[in-house]
Structure formats: structure tokens, C-alpha cells
Amino acid sequence: MPQERPLLGEYLALCAKPDDNAAVSAFLEALKHSRYLRHWLWLHFAGSESVRERLAEYLKGAEKPRCSGKKLLAQLASEDTSSASSRAPLIHFQREGFVGRPYGGLSRLEVWQLIRFYQAGRIDLGAFLTVYGWQFPESVPSGMLRLKRASAAFFKEAVQGNRPEMFRHALKAFYFLEGKKFGEIGRVDFGYANWWKLSALDYLLRHPKRSYRTGELRRHLLAQRLNVDAKDIRAFCKKHGIQRDVRPGRPNKVNP
């Protein structure tokens, strides 16, 4: 009689780390990757009995928090994060529309999201990013902690959302990236249509400014041997909200 396969609970009990050990590992990894968390722990938690009491109440789940992340830690430490004097410079620059969005009105994160979007091509972006992160962990700025959380969210959405196609896209991403090294994926892999857009986005990252002239982007693409029509560049900028410099003045002539 063939031996029965172990139930999932038994399998996890045999193979997984004990809950406390896993929690300690996650806690230490969080401290390793978050300077803010270390600062809060050493300065506020360790030095204030009232902060420890508030955290204990929060852990009991007696009251649902109104915020999360850094704001939650600040609230537990009773920090005043809404000081008008501390926010005045930020408000001033936000009105200018420049702080945090120096790439033609886009933030660095938004530019990188577009880069990953065009790298993914016909592969689901979430699946591509998950596989890409594990294939090239050096591309994840905050280390493995964020990658693990993103992977858990991806798996949860695929299973609980009844979306098996997400796993198929993950498999496509795996075969697309298999055998490649970080930074060596090039024009042949993405095709002409996506490659010139990736080149334009790379230019934005290297040359932050409030807005870009169409001719400026076209000259950069021509230097990469990519002859892209000006109307296609304008359509690309309009689609993604990249601000163009339309001030009057004769632009420099672009020769193919």
C-alpha cells in the first residue's frame, strides 16, 4: 500500500522554522534594512515607558490604528509630525511641483515603474517584477524584506483572487530572464518599439529637469542609432505625463 502524502500542516511543522524563530528572523531582518526602525527602537521604545505601554496596547489590537508605517511609529511615540514650521519648506516646493518629481513631473519611482513596464512587454508587470527581483536581488533598493513582502502579496493575489494566469506569466518571466546577467538585457530582447522608450526613460533619469524639448530627446535617441519621429516622442510624453518644454524659441535642428 503506497504511503500517504503528509498533510500540509504536518509538512509545515516538520520543515518550517518554529514560529518564534521565524518571527525573530523577520524582526532582525527588518532592523537590518530600516535605519528609521532602529532609531525609533533605540530612542523612543527603549527610553520611554509610556511608549512601551502604547505599543503594548496596539499589539493587543484594542484600537484600530488610523495610520501605518513611519506615521504609526511617530504616533506611538507621540511625535508631532504636523508642525507648520517643519512642513513649510516642503509645502513651498510642492507648490512648485518639483520636489520628488524632477523628471518632467515624474518621480524617480514613476520613471522606474515605466522602465519595468516596457521591460516586461507582454508579461504581466507584477509577475515580471517578482521574478526579476529574485533573479537580480541587487535591483531591490530596500533589500530582501520588501521583495519577500511583494512575493507574498503576489502569491496571495494569484491564489485568493483565483488568477492562475499570474503563475503562467511568472513562468514566462522566468524563461525570459533565464541565463541573463544583471544589466545585460538589451535591444534584441525588447524589440525596437520598447527599446527607444527605455532609452528615452534612461535619459530622463540621467538628466533631471522640469520639462524636456522634443528635439532634445530625439537627439539622444539618434545618438543611440534610434531614428524616432518627433510626433511619436510627443505622444509618448503625453501618454505618461512627461512635461515637454514648449516655450517659444527656435529649437536646434535635428539631422537624422
Short mmCIF file of C-alpha atoms in Angstrom, two decimals, residues 33-161:
data_model
loop_
_atom_site.label_atom_id
_atom_site.label_comp_id
_atom_site.label_asym_id
_atom_site.label_seq_id
_atom_site.Cartn_x
_atom_site.Cartn_y
_atom_site.Cartn_z
CA HIS A 33 17.09 47.14 6.42
CA SER A 34 15.40 50.04 8.24
CA ARG A 35 17.52 52.77 9.79
CA TYR A 36 14.33 54.56 10.85
CA LEU A 37 13.10 51.49 12.75
CA ARG A 38 16.43 51.14 14.57
CA HIS A 39 16.38 54.83 15.50
CA TRP A 40 12.81 54.58 16.83
CA LEU A 41 13.56 51.42 18.79
CA TRP A 42 16.67 52.76 20.49
CA LEU A 43 15.50 56.33 21.05
CA HIS A 44 11.79 56.04 21.86
CA PHE A 45 10.93 52.45 22.78
CA ALA A 46 13.97 51.79 24.93
CA GLY A 47 13.87 55.19 26.62
CA SER A 48 10.20 55.70 27.39
CA GLU A 49 7.88 53.55 29.49
CA SER A 50 4.82 55.35 28.06
CA VAL A 51 5.86 54.42 24.51
CA ARG A 52 6.22 50.79 25.56
CA GLU A 53 2.75 50.91 27.10
CA ARG A 54 1.21 52.41 23.96
CA LEU A 55 2.87 49.77 21.82
CA ALA A 56 1.54 47.05 24.13
CA GLU A 57 -1.99 48.42 23.75
CA TYR A 58 -1.56 48.49 19.97
CA LEU A 59 -0.36 44.87 19.93
CA LYS A 60 -3.47 43.85 21.86
CA GLY A 61 -5.49 45.12 18.91
CA ALA A 62 -7.82 47.10 21.17
CA GLU A 63 -7.97 50.03 18.77
CA LYS A 64 -7.56 50.03 15.02
CA PRO A 65 -4.72 52.37 14.02
CA ARG A 66 -5.56 55.34 11.82
CA CYS A 67 -2.20 55.26 10.07
CA SER A 68 0.68 52.91 9.33
CA GLY A 69 4.41 52.79 8.72
CA LYS A 70 6.50 55.71 9.95
CA LYS A 71 3.38 57.69 10.89
CA LEU A 72 2.26 54.88 13.20
CA LEU A 73 5.63 54.79 14.96
CA ALA A 74 5.54 58.57 15.31
CA GLN A 75 2.04 58.36 16.77
CA LEU A 76 3.10 55.70 19.27
CA ALA A 77 5.99 57.94 20.27
CA SER A 78 3.64 60.96 20.48
CA GLU A 79 5.76 62.89 17.98
CA ASP A 80 4.23 65.99 16.44
CA THR A 81 4.62 65.35 12.72
CA SER A 82 2.29 68.13 11.60
CA SER A 83 4.36 71.12 12.70
CA ALA A 84 3.71 74.02 10.37
CA SER A 85 7.28 75.25 10.67
CA SER A 86 8.75 71.88 9.69
CA ARG A 87 6.34 71.47 6.78
CA ALA A 88 6.58 74.99 5.38
CA PRO A 89 9.62 74.38 3.12
CA LEU A 90 8.08 71.14 1.81
CA ILE A 91 4.75 72.86 1.06
CA HIS A 92 6.59 75.64 -0.77
CA PHE A 93 8.41 73.23 -3.05
CA GLN A 94 5.33 71.06 -3.52
CA ARG A 95 3.57 74.12 -4.89
CA GLU A 96 6.43 74.49 -7.30
CA GLY A 97 5.78 70.88 -8.31
CA PHE A 98 9.45 69.97 -8.29
CA VAL A 99 10.44 68.18 -5.07
CA GLY A 100 10.29 64.43 -5.58
CA ARG A 101 9.16 64.79 -9.21
CA PRO A 102 12.21 66.20 -11.02
CA TYR A 103 11.88 64.14 -14.19
CA GLY A 104 9.45 66.19 -16.24
CA GLY A 105 6.87 65.98 -13.46
CA LEU A 106 7.52 62.31 -12.68
CA SER A 107 9.17 60.92 -9.57
CA ARG A 108 12.16 58.60 -9.79
CA LEU A 109 9.91 55.72 -8.72
CA GLU A 110 7.41 56.50 -11.51
CA VAL A 111 10.20 56.55 -14.10
CA TRP A 112 11.48 53.20 -12.85
CA GLN A 113 7.96 51.78 -12.95
CA LEU A 114 7.70 52.80 -16.61
CA ILE A 115 11.08 51.22 -17.31
CA ARG A 116 9.97 47.95 -15.75
CA PHE A 117 6.66 48.18 -17.62
CA TYR A 118 8.37 48.36 -21.01
CA GLN A 119 10.87 45.69 -19.98
CA ALA A 120 8.01 43.36 -19.11
CA GLY A 121 6.40 43.76 -22.53
CA ARG A 122 3.54 41.27 -22.83
CA ILE A 123 4.34 39.69 -19.46
CA ASP A 124 2.20 40.80 -16.51
CA LEU A 125 4.17 43.54 -14.73
CA GLY A 126 3.65 42.12 -11.24
CA ALA A 127 4.86 38.69 -12.32
CA PHE A 128 7.83 40.18 -14.16
CA LEU A 129 8.90 42.33 -11.20
CA THR A 130 8.59 39.45 -8.75
CA VAL A 131 10.74 37.10 -10.82
CA TYR A 132 13.13 39.93 -11.75
CA GLY A 133 13.61 40.77 -8.06
CA TRP A 134 14.56 37.21 -7.15
CA GLN A 135 16.74 36.85 -10.25
CA PHE A 136 18.54 40.13 -9.52
CA PRO A 137 18.15 40.91 -5.78
CA GLU A 138 20.70 43.73 -6.17
CA SER A 139 18.00 45.63 -8.09
CA VAL A 140 15.76 45.84 -4.99
CA PRO A 141 16.79 49.04 -3.16
CA SER A 142 15.45 48.05 0.26
CA GLY A 143 16.80 44.51 0.22
CA MET A 144 15.11 41.17 0.64
CA LEU A 145 12.49 42.30 3.15
CA ARG A 146 10.47 44.27 0.60
CA LEU A 147 10.96 41.55 -2.02
CA LYS A 148 9.56 38.90 0.33
CA ARG A 149 6.53 41.04 1.14
CA ALA A 150 5.90 41.70 -2.55
CA SER A 151 6.21 37.99 -3.31
CA ALA A 152 3.72 37.12 -0.58
CA ALA A 153 1.28 39.71 -1.97
CA PHE A 154 1.73 38.29 -5.48
CA PHE A 155 1.06 34.73 -4.30
CA LYS A 156 -1.96 35.83 -2.26
CA GLU A 157 -3.48 37.67 -5.22
CA ALA A 158 -2.90 34.71 -7.53
CA VAL A 159 -4.46 32.17 -5.16
CA GLN A 160 -7.19 34.10 -3.34
CA GLY A 161 -8.04 36.09 -6.45
#
